[in-house]
Coordinates of N, CA and C in Angstrom, one line a residue:
Chain A
X1273 N -1.9 3.4 5.1 CA -1.2 2.9 3.8 C 0.3 3.2 4.1
X1274 N 0.8 2.0 4.0 CA 2.3 1.6 4.1 C 3.1 1.2 2.9
X1275 N 2.8 1.8 1.8 CA 3.4 1.7 0.4 C 4.9 1.6 0.5
X1276 N 5.3 2.6 1.1 CA 6.8 2.9 1.1 C 7.2 2.9 2.6
X1277 N 8.0 2.1 2.9 CA 8.3 1.9 4.4 C 9.7 2.1 4.6
X1278 N 10.2 3.0 5.6 CA 11.6 3.2 6.1 C 11.4 2.7 7.5
X1279 N 11.9 1.6 7.7 CA 11.5 0.9 9.2 C 12.7 1.4 10.3
X1280 N 13.6 2.2 9.8 CA 14.8 2.8 10.9 C 14.3 4.4 10.9
X1281 N 13.7 4.8 12.1 CA 13.5 6.2 12.3 C 14.8 6.9 12.3
X1282 N 16.0 6.4 12.7 CA 17.3 7.0 13.0 C 18.3 6.2 12.8
X1283 N 19.3 6.7 12.5 CA 20.6 6.1 12.2 C 22.0 7.1 12.6
X1284 N 22.8 6.5 13.3 CA 24.1 7.4 13.6 C 25.3 6.7 13.1
X1285 N 26.1 7.4 12.4 CA 27.3 6.8 11.9 C 28.6 7.7 12.0
X1286 N 29.6 7.3 12.2 CA 30.9 8.1 12.5 C 31.2 8.8 11.1
X1287 N 31.7 10.0 11.3 CA 32.3 10.7 10.0 C 33.4 9.7 9.2
X1288 N 33.1 9.6 8.0 CA 34.2 8.9 7.2 C 33.8 7.5 6.6
X1289 N 32.8 7.0 7.6 CA 32.2 5.8 7.3 C 31.2 5.7 6.3
X1290 N 30.6 4.5 6.3 CA 29.5 4.4 5.3 C 28.1 4.5 5.9
X1291 N 27.3 5.3 5.3 CA 25.8 5.4 5.9 C 24.9 4.5 4.7
X1292 N 24.3 3.7 5.3 CA 23.2 2.8 4.5 C 21.8 2.9 5.2
X1293 N 21.2 3.6 4.2 CA 19.7 4.0 4.5 C 18.8 3.1 3.7
X1294 N 17.7 2.4 4.4 CA 17.1 1.4 3.5 C 15.5 1.7 3.3
X1295 N 14.8 1.3 2.4 CA 13.6 1.4 2.2 C 12.9 0.4 1.5
X1296 N 11.6 -0.2 1.9 CA 10.9 -1.3 1.3 C 9.7 -0.9 0.8
X1297 N 9.1 -1.1 -0.3 CA 7.9 -0.8 -0.9 C 7.1 -2.3 -1.2
X1298 N 5.8 -2.0 -1.2 CA 4.9 -3.2 -1.5 C 4.1 -3.0 -2.8
X1299 N 4.1 -1.8 -3.3 CA 3.2 -1.7 -4.6 C 4.1 -2.2 -5.7
X1300 N 3.8 -3.1 -6.5 CA 4.5 -3.5 -7.6 C 4.6 -2.7 -8.9
X1301 N 3.5 -1.6 -8.9 CA 3.5 -0.9 -10.0 C 4.3 0.3 -10.0
X1302 N 5.2 0.3 -8.8 CA 6.1 1.4 -8.8 C 7.3 1.3 -9.4
X1303 N 7.8 2.2 -10.3 CA 8.8 1.9 -11.1 C 10.1 3.1 -11.2
X1304 N 9.8 4.0 -10.5 CA 10.7 5.2 -10.2 C 10.9 5.5 -9.0
X1305 N 12.1 5.5 -8.4 CA 12.4 5.8 -6.9 C 13.3 7.0 -6.7
X1306 N 13.1 7.7 -5.8 CA 13.9 9.0 -5.5 C 14.3 8.8 -4.0
X1307 N 15.5 9.5 -3.7 CA 15.8 9.8 -2.3 C 15.8 11.2 -2.3
X1308 N 15.2 11.9 -1.1 CA 15.3 13.0 -0.8 C 15.8 13.5 0.6
X1309 N 16.6 14.5 0.8 CA 17.1 14.6 2.2 C 16.3 16.2 2.7
X1310 N 16.2 16.2 3.8 CA 15.4 17.4 4.5 C 16.1 17.8 5.6
X1311 N 16.3 19.1 5.6 CA 16.9 19.9 6.7 C 15.8 20.6 7.5
X1312 N 15.8 20.8 8.7 CA 14.8 21.4 9.4 C 14.6 23.0 8.7
X1313 N 13.2 23.1 8.9 CA 12.8 24.5 8.3 C 13.0 24.6 6.7
X1314 N 13.4 23.5 6.0 CA 13.4 23.5 4.4 C 12.7 22.4 4.0
X1315 N 12.5 22.7 2.7 CA 11.7 21.5 1.8 C 12.6 20.4 1.5
X1316 N 11.9 19.4 1.0 CA 12.8 18.4 0.7 C 13.8 18.5 -0.6
X1317 N 15.2 18.1 -0.6 CA 16.1 18.4 -1.7 C 16.3 17.1 -2.2
X1318 N 16.3 17.2 -3.6 CA 16.4 15.8 -4.5 C 17.9 15.3 -4.3
X1319 N 18.1 14.2 -4.1 CA 19.6 13.5 -4.1 C 19.9 12.6 -5.3
X1320 N 19.1 11.6 -5.6 CA 19.3 10.7 -6.3 C 18.0 9.9 -6.7
X1321 N 18.0 9.3 -8.0 CA 16.8 8.5 -8.5 C 17.3 7.5 -9.1
X1322 N 16.5 6.5 -9.1 CA 16.7 5.1 -10.3 C 15.2 4.6 -10.9
X1323 N 15.5 4.4 -12.0 CA 14.4 3.7 -12.7 C 14.2 2.4 -12.5
X1324 N 13.3 1.6 -12.5 CA 13.1 0.1 -12.3 C 14.0 -0.7 -13.4
X1325 N 14.3 -0.1 -14.4 CA 15.3 -0.9 -15.3 C 16.7 -0.9 -15.1
X1326 N 16.9 0.1 -13.9 CA 18.3 -0.4 -13.6 C 18.5 -0.9 -11.9
X1327 N 19.7 -1.4 -11.7 CA 19.7 -1.8 -10.2 C 20.6 -1.0 -9.3
X1328 N 21.3 -0.1 -10.1 CA 22.2 0.7 -9.2 C 22.2 2.0 -10.0
X1329 N 22.4 3.1 -9.2 CA 22.6 4.5 -9.9 C 23.5 5.2 -8.9
X1330 N 24.7 5.9 -9.4 CA 25.8 6.3 -8.6 C 25.8 8.0 -8.9
X1331 N 26.1 8.8 -7.9 CA 26.5 10.2 -8.2 C 27.3 10.6 -7.1
X1332 N 28.3 10.7 -7.3 CA 29.5 11.2 -6.5 C 29.5 10.2 -5.1
X1333 N 29.2 10.6 -3.9 CA 29.2 10.0 -2.6 C 27.9 9.3 -2.6
X1334 N 26.9 9.4 -3.4 CA 25.6 8.7 -3.1 C 25.4 7.5 -4.1
X1335 N 24.9 6.5 -3.7 CA 24.7 5.4 -4.5 C 23.4 4.8 -4.3
X1336 N 22.4 4.6 -5.1 CA 21.1 4.0 -4.9 C 21.1 2.6 -5.5
X1337 N 20.8 1.8 -4.7 CA 20.6 0.2 -5.2 C 19.2 -0.2 -5.0
X1338 N 18.8 -1.0 -6.3 CA 17.4 -1.3 -6.2 C 17.3 -2.6 -6.6
X1339 N 16.6 -3.6 -5.7 CA 16.3 -4.9 -5.7 C 14.9 -5.2 -5.7
X1340 N 14.6 -5.3 -7.0 CA 13.1 -5.6 -7.5 C 12.6 -6.7 -6.9
X1341 N 13.1 -7.8 -7.0 CA 12.5 -9.0 -6.4 C 12.2 -9.0 -5.0
X1342 N 13.0 -8.0 -4.3 CA 12.9 -8.1 -2.7 C 11.9 -6.8 -2.5
X1343 N 11.7 -5.9 -3.5 CA 11.0 -4.6 -3.5 C 11.7 -3.8 -2.3
X1344 N 13.1 -3.6 -2.5 CA 14.1 -3.0 -1.6 C 15.0 -1.8 -2.4
X1345 N 15.0 -0.8 -1.6 CA 16.2 -0.2 -2.1 C 16.9 0.4 -1.1
X1346 N 18.0 0.9 -1.2 CA 19.0 1.4 -0.4 C 19.8 2.5 -0.8
X1347 N 20.1 3.5 0.1 CA 21.1 4.6 -0.1 C 22.4 4.3 0.5
X1348 N 23.5 4.6 -0.2 CA 24.7 4.5 0.2 C 25.2 5.7 0.1
X1349 N 25.9 6.1 1.5 CA 26.7 7.5 1.2 C 27.9 7.2 1.9
X1350 N 29.0 7.4 0.9 CA 30.2 7.3 1.3 C 31.3 8.1 0.6
X1351 N 32.2 8.8 1.4 CA 32.2 8.7 3.0 C 30.9 9.7 3.6
X1352 N 30.7 9.5 4.6 CA 29.5 10.3 5.4 C 30.4 11.3 6.1
X1353 N 29.6 12.4 5.9 CA 30.2 13.9 6.3 C 29.2 14.5 7.3
X1354 N 29.5 15.2 8.2 CA 28.6 15.8 9.3 C 27.6 16.6 8.7
X1355 N 27.8 17.3 7.5 CA 26.8 18.0 6.8 C 25.6 17.2 6.0
X1356 N 25.9 15.8 6.2 CA 25.0 14.9 5.8 C 24.0 14.5 6.7
X1357 N 24.1 15.2 7.9 CA 23.1 14.8 9.0 C 21.6 15.6 8.5
X1358 N 20.8 14.7 8.5 CA 19.4 15.3 7.9 C 18.5 14.2 7.9
X1359 N 17.1 14.5 7.6 CA 16.2 13.3 7.5 C 16.1 12.8 5.9
X1360 N 16.2 11.5 5.7 CA 16.4 11.1 4.3 C 15.1 10.4 3.9
X1361 N 14.3 10.8 3.2 CA 13.2 10.1 2.7 C 13.4 9.5 1.3
X1362 N 12.6 8.3 1.4 CA 12.6 7.3 -0.1 C 11.1 7.9 -0.5
X1363 N 11.1 7.9 -1.9 CA 9.6 8.2 -2.3 C 9.7 7.1 -3.7
X1364 N 8.4 7.0 -4.2 CA 8.3 6.1 -5.3 C 6.8 6.6 -6.0
X1365 N 7.1 6.2 -7.3 CA 5.8 6.6 -8.4 C 5.8 5.6 -9.4
X1366 N 4.7 5.6 -10.0 CA 4.5 4.4 -11.0 C 4.2 5.0 -12.3
X1367 N 4.6 4.1 -13.3 CA 4.2 4.3 -14.8 C 5.4 5.4 -15.2
X1368 N 6.4 5.3 -14.5 CA 7.7 6.3 -15.0 C 7.5 7.6 -14.8
X1369 N 6.5 8.1 -13.9 CA 6.0 9.4 -13.7 C 6.2 9.9 -12.5
X1370 N 6.8 11.3 -12.4 CA 7.0 11.8 -10.9 C 5.9 12.6 -10.6
X1371 N 4.6 12.6 -11.3 CA 3.4 13.1 -11.0 C 3.0 13.1 -9.4
X1372 N 2.9 11.8 -8.9 CA 2.5 11.4 -7.6 C 3.5 10.7 -6.9
X1373 N 4.2 11.3 -6.1 CA 5.3 10.6 -5.1 C 4.4 10.1 -3.9
X1374 N 4.9 8.8 -3.6 CA 4.7 8.2 -2.3 C 5.7 8.4 -1.6
X1375 N 5.6 8.9 -0.5 CA 6.8 9.1 0.6 C 6.8 8.0 1.5
X1376 N 8.2 7.6 2.1 CA 8.3 7.0 3.1 C 8.3 7.9 4.5
X1377 N 8.4 7.4 5.6 CA 8.3 8.3 6.7 C 9.3 8.9 7.2
X1378 N 10.9 8.5 6.6 CA 12.0 9.2 6.8 C 12.7 8.5 7.8
X1379 N 14.3 8.7 7.6 CA 15.1 8.3 8.5 C 16.0 9.3 9.0
X1380 N 16.1 9.6 10.4 CA 17.2 10.8 10.7 C 18.6 10.4 10.6
X1381 N 19.3 10.8 9.8 CA 20.8 10.4 9.8 C 21.5 11.5 10.6
X1382 N 22.4 10.8 11.6 CA 23.2 11.7 12.3 C 24.8 11.2 12.0
X1383 N 25.5 12.2 11.4 CA 26.9 11.8 11.2 C 27.7 12.3 12.3
X1384 N 28.3 11.6 13.0 CA 29.1 12.1 14.2 C 30.6 12.2 13.9
X1385 N 30.9 13.7 14.3 CA 32.4 14.1 13.9 C 33.5 13.1 14.7
Chain B
X966 N 21.4 28.1 -7.6 CA 20.5 27.4 -8.5 C 19.3 27.8 -8.2
X967 N 18.4 27.7 -9.4 CA 17.0 28.0 -9.2 C 16.2 27.5 -8.1
X968 N 15.1 28.2 -7.5 CA 14.5 27.7 -6.3 C 13.0 28.0 -6.5
X969 N 12.3 27.1 -5.8 CA 10.8 27.2 -5.5 C 10.6 28.3 -4.4
X970 N 10.0 29.1 -4.5 CA 9.7 30.1 -3.6 C 8.3 30.1 -3.0
X971 N 8.2 29.7 -1.7 CA 6.7 29.8 -1.0 C 6.4 31.1 0.0
X972 N 5.2 31.5 0.0 CA 5.0 32.5 1.1 C 3.3 32.3 1.4
X973 N 3.2 32.6 2.6 CA 4.3 33.0 3.8 C 5.0 31.8 4.3
X974 N 6.1 32.1 5.2 CA 6.4 30.8 5.7 C 5.8 30.5 6.7
X975 N 4.9 31.3 7.5 CA 4.0 30.8 8.6 C 2.7 31.4 8.3
X976 N 1.6 30.8 8.5 CA 0.2 31.3 8.4 C -0.7 30.4 9.5
X977 N -1.1 31.6 10.4 CA -1.9 31.2 11.6 C -3.4 31.7 11.0
X978 N -4.5 31.0 11.0 CA -5.9 31.2 10.9 C -6.9 30.8 11.6
X979 N -8.0 31.2 11.8 CA -9.2 30.7 12.6 C -10.0 29.4 11.8
X980 N -10.2 28.6 12.5 CA -11.0 27.6 11.9 C -12.3 28.1 11.1
X981 N -12.4 27.9 9.8 CA -13.5 28.3 8.9 C -13.0 29.4 8.1
X982 N -12.1 29.9 8.4 CA -11.5 31.1 7.4 C -11.1 30.2 6.1
X983 N -11.0 31.0 5.1 CA -10.2 31.0 3.8 C -8.6 31.2 3.9
X984 N -7.7 30.2 3.4 CA -6.4 30.8 3.3 C -5.9 30.5 1.8
X985 N -4.9 31.4 1.4 CA -4.3 31.1 0.3 C -2.7 30.8 0.4
X986 N -2.2 30.0 -0.1 CA -0.8 29.5 0.0 C -0.2 29.9 -1.2
X987 N 1.0 30.7 -1.5 CA 1.4 30.9 -2.7 C 2.7 30.4 -2.9
X988 N 2.9 30.3 -4.1 CA 4.3 29.6 -4.6 C 4.5 30.1 -6.1
X989 N 5.7 30.3 -6.1 CA 6.5 30.8 -7.3 C 7.4 29.5 -7.8
X990 N 6.9 28.9 -9.0 CA 7.8 27.8 -9.2 C 8.9 28.1 -10.0
X991 N 9.9 27.2 -10.4 CA 11.0 27.4 -11.1 C 10.6 27.9 -12.6
X992 N 11.2 28.9 -13.2 CA 10.6 29.5 -14.3 C 10.4 28.7 -15.4
X993 N 11.3 27.8 -15.7 CA 11.1 27.0 -17.0 C 10.5 25.5 -16.6
X994 N 9.8 25.5 -15.6 CA 9.1 24.3 -15.1 C 7.7 24.5 -15.6
X995 N 7.3 23.2 -16.1 CA 5.6 23.2 -16.6 C 4.9 22.3 -15.7
X996 N 5.4 21.7 -14.6 CA 4.3 20.9 -13.7 C 4.5 21.2 -12.4
X997 N 3.5 21.5 -11.7 CA 3.4 21.9 -10.5 C 2.6 21.0 -9.5
X998 N 2.8 21.2 -8.4 CA 2.5 20.2 -7.3 C 2.5 20.8 -5.8
X999 N 1.5 20.3 -5.2 CA 1.3 20.6 -3.8 C 1.5 19.3 -2.9
X1000 N 2.1 19.3 -1.8 CA 2.3 18.3 -0.9 C 2.1 18.7 0.5
X1001 N 1.6 18.0 1.5 CA 1.7 18.4 2.9 C 2.1 17.6 3.8
X1002 N 2.7 18.1 4.8 CA 3.1 17.0 6.0 C 2.5 17.5 7.3
X1003 N 1.4 16.7 7.8 CA 1.0 16.8 8.9 C 2.1 16.6 10.0
X1004 N 2.3 17.2 11.1 CA 3.4 16.8 12.2 C 3.5 15.3 12.4
X1005 N 4.8 14.9 12.5 CA 4.8 13.5 12.7 C 4.3 12.4 11.8
X1006 N 3.9 12.9 10.6 CA 3.4 12.1 9.7 C 4.2 12.0 8.3
X1007 N 3.8 11.4 7.5 CA 4.7 11.3 6.0 C 4.0 12.6 5.2
X1008 N 5.1 12.9 4.4 CA 4.7 13.8 3.3 C 3.6 13.1 2.4
X1009 N 2.4 13.9 2.1 CA 1.4 13.2 1.3 C 1.2 14.1 0.2
X1010 N 0.8 13.6 -1.0 CA 0.6 14.3 -2.3 C -0.8 14.8 -2.2
X1011 N -1.0 15.9 -2.7 CA -2.3 16.7 -2.7 C -2.7 16.8 -4.2
X1012 N -2.0 17.5 -5.1 CA -2.3 17.6 -6.4 C -1.3 18.0 -7.3
X1013 N -1.6 17.4 -8.7 CA -0.5 18.0 -9.6 C -1.3 18.8 -10.7
X1014 N -0.5 19.6 -11.4 CA -1.2 20.7 -12.1 C -0.3 21.0 -13.5
X1015 N -1.0 21.0 -14.6 CA -0.1 21.1 -15.7 C -1.0 21.7 -16.9
X1016 N -0.6 22.7 -17.7 CA -1.3 23.4 -18.6 C -2.7 24.0 -18.1
X1017 N -2.6 24.4 -17.1 CA -3.8 25.1 -16.4 C -4.9 24.3 -16.1
X1018 N -4.7 22.9 -15.9 CA -5.6 22.2 -15.3 C -5.0 21.0 -14.3
X1019 N -5.9 20.4 -13.4 CA -5.5 19.4 -12.6 C -5.2 18.4 -13.2
X1020 N -4.0 17.6 -13.0 CA -3.7 16.5 -13.7 C -4.3 15.2 -12.8
X1021 N -3.7 15.2 -11.5 CA -3.9 14.4 -10.7 C -4.2 14.9 -9.2
X1022 N -5.0 14.2 -8.4 CA -5.4 14.8 -7.2 C -5.7 13.6 -6.1
X1023 N -5.2 13.6 -5.0 CA -5.4 12.6 -4.0 C -6.8 12.7 -3.5
X1024 N -7.2 11.9 -2.4 CA -8.4 11.9 -1.6 C -8.6 13.0 -0.6
X1025 N -7.4 13.2 -0.3 CA -7.3 14.5 0.7 C -7.6 15.9 -0.1
X1026 N -7.5 16.1 -1.4 CA -7.7 17.2 -2.1 C -9.2 17.2 -2.5
X1027 N -10.1 17.5 -1.4 CA -11.4 17.8 -1.7 C -12.0 18.8 -2.2
X1028 N -13.3 19.0 -2.0 CA -13.9 20.5 -2.6 C -13.6 21.6 -1.9
X1029 N -13.0 21.4 -0.8 CA -12.5 22.5 0.1 C -11.1 23.2 -0.5
X1030 N -10.4 22.4 -1.2 CA -9.1 22.7 -2.0 C -9.4 23.1 -3.4
X1031 N -8.6 24.1 -3.8 CA -8.5 24.6 -5.2 C -7.1 25.1 -5.4
X1032 N -6.7 24.9 -6.9 CA -5.5 25.3 -7.2 C -5.5 26.2 -8.3
X1033 N -4.6 27.3 -8.5 CA -4.8 28.1 -9.7 C -3.5 28.8 -10.1
X1034 N -3.4 28.9 -11.3 CA -2.0 29.6 -11.6 C -2.7 31.0 -12.2
X1035 N -2.8 31.9 -11.6 CA -3.3 33.2 -11.8 C -2.9 34.2 -12.9
X1036 N -1.3 33.8 -12.9 CA -0.3 34.7 -13.9 C 0.5 33.8 -14.4
X1037 N 1.7 34.3 -15.0 CA 2.6 33.5 -15.5 C 3.6 32.9 -14.6
X1038 N 3.6 33.4 -13.3 CA 4.7 33.0 -12.4 C 4.0 32.3 -11.1
X1039 N 2.7 32.8 -10.5 CA 2.5 32.3 -9.3 C 1.7 31.1 -9.4
X1040 N 1.6 30.1 -8.5 CA 0.8 28.9 -8.4 C 0.2 29.0 -6.8
X1041 N -0.9 28.8 -6.7 CA -1.6 29.2 -5.5 C -2.4 27.8 -5.2
X1042 N -2.7 27.5 -3.8 CA -3.4 26.8 -3.2 C -4.5 27.4 -2.1
X1043 N -5.7 27.1 -2.4 CA -6.6 27.8 -1.5 C -7.2 26.8 -0.9
X1044 N -7.6 27.0 0.6 CA -8.4 26.0 1.4 C -9.6 27.2 1.7
X1045 N -10.9 26.8 1.2 CA -12.0 27.5 1.4 C -12.4 27.6 2.8
X1046 N -12.5 26.8 3.5 CA -13.0 26.7 4.8 C -12.2 25.8 5.8
X1047 N -11.2 26.5 6.3 CA -10.1 25.6 7.0 C -10.6 24.9 8.2
X1048 N -10.0 23.7 8.5 CA -10.6 22.9 9.4 C -9.1 22.8 10.6
X1049 N -9.3 22.3 11.6 CA -8.2 21.9 12.6 C -7.4 21.1 12.0
X1050 N -7.7 20.1 11.2 CA -6.9 18.9 10.7 C -6.1 19.5 9.5
X1051 N -6.5 20.6 8.9 CA -5.6 21.2 7.9 C -4.3 21.6 8.4
X1052 N -4.1 21.8 9.5 CA -2.8 22.3 10.1 C -1.7 21.3 9.7
X1053 N -0.8 21.8 9.0 CA 0.4 21.0 8.4 C 1.4 22.0 7.7
X1054 N 2.2 21.4 7.3 CA 3.5 22.0 6.4 C 3.0 21.7 5.2
X1055 N 2.7 22.7 4.0 CA 2.4 22.5 2.8 C 3.7 23.0 2.0
X1056 N 3.9 22.0 1.2 CA 5.3 22.2 0.2 C 4.7 22.2 -1.3
X1057 N 5.2 23.2 -2.0 CA 4.9 23.4 -3.3 C 6.2 22.9 -4.1
X1058 N 5.8 22.3 -5.2 CA 7.0 21.6 -6.0 C 6.8 22.0 -7.4
X1059 N 7.9 21.8 -8.2 CA 7.7 21.8 -9.7 C 8.8 21.0 -10.3
X1060 N 8.5 20.6 -11.6 CA 9.4 19.7 -12.2 C 9.5 20.3 -13.9
X1061 N 10.4 20.0 -14.6 CA 10.4 20.3 -16.0 C 9.4 19.5 -16.8
X1062 N 9.4 18.1 -16.5 CA 8.8 17.3 -17.1 C 7.9 16.2 -16.2
X1063 N 7.4 15.1 -16.9 CA 6.6 14.4 -16.2 C 7.4 12.9 -15.8
X1064 N 8.1 12.5 -16.9 CA 8.6 11.1 -16.8 C 10.0 11.1 -16.3
X1065 N 10.1 10.4 -15.0 CA 11.4 10.2 -14.5 C 12.0 11.7 -14.3
X1066 N 11.3 12.4 -13.6 CA 11.8 13.7 -13.4 C 11.9 14.0 -11.7
X1067 N 12.7 14.7 -11.4 CA 12.9 15.2 -10.2 C 12.1 16.2 -9.7
X1068 N 11.3 16.3 -8.6 CA 10.6 17.3 -8.2 C 11.7 18.3 -7.2
X1069 N 11.5 19.5 -7.4 CA 12.2 20.6 -6.6 C 11.1 21.1 -5.7
X1070 N 11.4 21.2 -4.5 CA 10.4 21.5 -3.5 C 10.7 23.0 -3.0
X1071 N 9.8 23.6 -2.4 CA 10.0 24.9 -1.8 C 10.1 24.6 -0.2
X1072 N 10.5 25.6 0.5 CA 10.7 25.5 2.0 C 9.6 25.3 2.6
X1073 N 8.4 25.4 2.0 CA 7.1 25.2 2.9 C 6.3 26.3 3.3
X1074 N 5.0 26.2 3.9 CA 4.4 27.1 4.6 C 3.7 26.3 5.7
X1075 N 4.0 26.8 6.8 CA 3.4 26.1 7.8 C 2.1 26.9 8.4
X1076 N 1.0 25.9 8.1 CA -0.2 26.5 8.4 C -0.6 25.9 9.8
X1077 N -1.3 26.9 10.6 CA -1.6 26.5 11.9 C -3.4 27.0 12.0
X1078 N -4.3 26.1 12.0 CA -5.5 26.3 12.2 C -6.1 26.3 13.6
X1079 N -6.6 27.4 14.3 CA -7.0 27.5 15.4 C -8.3 27.3 15.7

């Protein structure tokens, strides 16, 4: 089941630069998307979400872009900080509901000082 | 910030034994969930719970699994007869609402079935 795909298992970025994490989905019924980050030995922590009626949502250093025609979303982190080093998960759900999230496999982001 | 609390953090059990994983969701949240992550695999949905009944469940959530809210604060996941393949990190989550809501996750219980 590959309904939500994160094709890059890892990404390294210099501190202060932009981090771009990508996510693709195949299920056209998905209409609500979330990004979570996860540190070792902790649960996923919510970062930012976007509904399918929007194509961009911004919260501080984090911006999520949604391209519905391409079934693609991306998370931009600007500027990247060493504390951002974590695994980032993309997740999606349908019918505007957070009841059942389908997660991607995650991308390990390393921000180098 | 309020958080979801899970106990124990680690649980080791013998195959065939029953285990109960415990969670205390955020106090004003009404919707509760269990997810799991087998080592090296994706986080997978198990079950959602609202108003003292299951709202949705995945194919993973078979008759060996059950959930309960025994009192006003705890939310439990019981695995009746554990199998080796039940070894995973189990995450509890809660949310205020249903629609376009973010889920708050606990730190997880690492279940090892021997």
